[in-house]
Amino acid sequence: MYLAYDYPLLGAFWTMFWFFLWVLWFILLFRIITDIFRDKEMNGWGKAGWLVFVILLPFLGVLVYVIARGKNMGRREIAQAREQQREFDAYIRETASGDTRRSHAEELTKLSELRSRGEITDEEFARAKALILNDDPPSTSSGPTGTTPPAADR
């Protein structure tokens, strides 16, 4: 019952402050360890040295690392995030399009069927074939969405 009187408000503030700094230091420590492994320019011995320094003398190691290499930590993180985004976008494009060779062959087959039935002219066939083989977007817009539908879908 007397615990509240034995622990004043300022003591609770300082306890929360030091706990917050301790958590903040751990977050910084893990970001530094991640940055050490992320750096492609540093060789293995450099990474091992920094890891030993940061782990054996944690407070001094973190402080020295932030002073010595902290300027480029953000740049490396941004470069890694951009690389991940590029890889993700490439994966999405690849997954959404399926096997491009097979889809090109299927589109060309549909085009030749349309031409043989007389639904498209030879000029339209040649233009659509060039678009498929070059993977170029159509240059004219005639559809309601602003894009020209492929000749195979007409």
XYZ file of C-alpha atoms in Angstrom:
154
model
C 0.000 0.000 0.000
C 2.908 2.347 0.653
C 4.582 1.492 -2.671
C 3.112 4.538 -4.442
C 4.635 6.828 -1.829
C 8.054 5.162 -2.010
C 8.314 5.651 -5.772
C 7.786 9.320 -6.703
C 6.575 10.578 -10.054
C 10.040 11.811 -11.059
C 11.431 8.335 -10.386
C 8.807 6.816 -12.692
C 9.707 9.381 -15.358
C 13.427 8.525 -15.177
C 12.679 4.798 -15.278
C 10.572 5.235 -18.415
C 13.222 7.500 -19.952
C 16.051 4.986 -19.419
C 13.853 2.120 -20.632
C 13.039 4.100 -23.787
C 16.749 4.798 -24.411
C 17.564 1.110 -23.858
C 14.942 0.023 -26.433
C 16.154 2.722 -28.823
C 19.732 1.485 -28.456
C 18.660 -2.098 -29.268
C 16.841 -0.904 -32.392
C 19.950 1.007 -33.464
C 22.145 -2.025 -32.743
C 20.034 -4.285 -34.964
C 19.940 -1.666 -37.734
C 23.723 -1.433 -37.606
C 24.122 -5.204 -37.768
C 21.736 -5.261 -40.747
C 23.714 -2.459 -42.391
C 26.982 -4.330 -41.886
C 25.636 -7.353 -43.743
C 23.916 -5.188 -46.397
C 27.082 -3.303 -47.402
C 28.358 -4.863 -50.628
C 31.496 -2.739 -50.744
C 32.884 -4.006 -47.422
C 34.855 -7.252 -47.529
C 34.348 -10.176 -45.156
C 37.147 -9.193 -42.766
C 35.753 -5.672 -42.466
C 32.308 -7.042 -41.678
C 33.758 -9.465 -39.119
C 35.755 -6.674 -37.489
C 32.772 -4.362 -37.187
C 30.589 -7.175 -35.836
C 33.161 -8.090 -33.187
C 33.556 -4.431 -32.237
C 29.788 -3.841 -32.038
C 29.126 -7.048 -30.090
C 32.078 -6.997 -27.656
C 31.989 -3.259 -26.918
C 28.360 -2.527 -27.731
C 27.934 1.089 -26.650
C 31.296 2.244 -27.956
C 30.980 0.104 -31.097
C 27.568 1.522 -31.985
C 28.752 5.074 -31.350
C 31.913 4.635 -33.472
C 29.974 2.907 -36.279
C 27.398 5.701 -36.441
C 30.173 8.319 -36.537
C 32.329 6.468 -39.078
C 29.727 4.943 -41.395
C 26.391 6.438 -40.384
C 26.269 8.913 -43.264
C 25.829 6.157 -45.844
C 23.502 3.932 -43.797
C 20.437 5.683 -45.168
C 21.767 5.572 -48.719
C 22.381 1.835 -48.491
C 18.908 1.296 -47.050
C 17.280 3.325 -49.828
C 19.290 1.482 -52.496
C 18.271 -1.860 -51.012
C 14.608 -0.816 -50.868
C 14.722 0.301 -54.514
C 16.361 -2.965 -55.546
C 13.675 -4.936 -53.702
C 10.977 -2.865 -55.420
C 12.566 -3.486 -58.846
C 12.725 -7.225 -58.180
C 9.125 -7.235 -56.944
C 7.919 -5.310 -60.005
C 9.805 -7.687 -62.319
C 8.276 -10.669 -60.521
C 4.779 -9.201 -60.822
C 5.288 -8.480 -64.538
C 6.633 -11.985 -65.128
C 3.845 -13.630 -63.155
C 1.089 -11.546 -64.706
C 2.264 -12.102 -68.259
C 2.995 -15.801 -67.843
C 5.438 -17.404 -70.229
C 6.007 -14.674 -72.821
C 7.170 -17.034 -75.554
C 4.034 -19.124 -75.249
C 1.754 -16.084 -75.026
C 3.425 -14.536 -78.097
C 2.930 -17.772 -79.983
C -0.706 -17.939 -78.900
C -1.316 -14.346 -79.963
C 0.331 -14.933 -83.342
C -1.792 -18.046 -83.830
C -4.947 -16.073 -83.068
C -3.843 -13.358 -85.469
C -3.206 -15.810 -88.280
C -6.624 -17.382 -87.693
C -8.268 -13.958 -87.847
C -6.414 -13.171 -91.073
C -7.316 -16.533 -92.628
C -11.000 -15.952 -91.815
C -10.769 -12.495 -93.371
C -11.590 -10.585 -90.200
C -8.403 -8.505 -90.418
C -6.439 -7.292 -93.410
C -2.824 -8.165 -94.187
C -1.790 -4.657 -93.131
C -3.519 -5.028 -89.749
C -1.951 -8.456 -89.345
C 1.539 -7.101 -90.057
C 1.076 -4.178 -87.664
C -0.262 -6.395 -84.851
C 2.491 -8.956 -85.438
C 5.136 -6.224 -85.164
C 3.579 -5.014 -81.921
C 3.584 -8.518 -80.450
C 7.140 -9.329 -81.480
C 8.574 -5.980 -80.385
C 6.517 -5.719 -77.170
C 5.795 -2.088 -78.065
C 2.622 -0.462 -76.810
C 0.285 0.764 -79.540
C 0.929 4.343 -80.619
C -2.650 5.314 -81.448
C -5.552 5.295 -79.064
C -9.034 4.431 -80.234
C -10.688 2.603 -77.345
C -12.749 4.109 -74.544
C -9.885 3.553 -72.089
C -7.357 5.309 -74.295
C -5.646 2.195 -75.623
C -5.996 0.316 -78.843
C -7.195 -3.223 -78.230
C -4.989 -5.916 -79.757
C -6.125 -7.095 -83.169
C -6.740 -10.593 -81.797
C -9.453 -9.265 -79.476
C -11.489 -7.387 -82.139
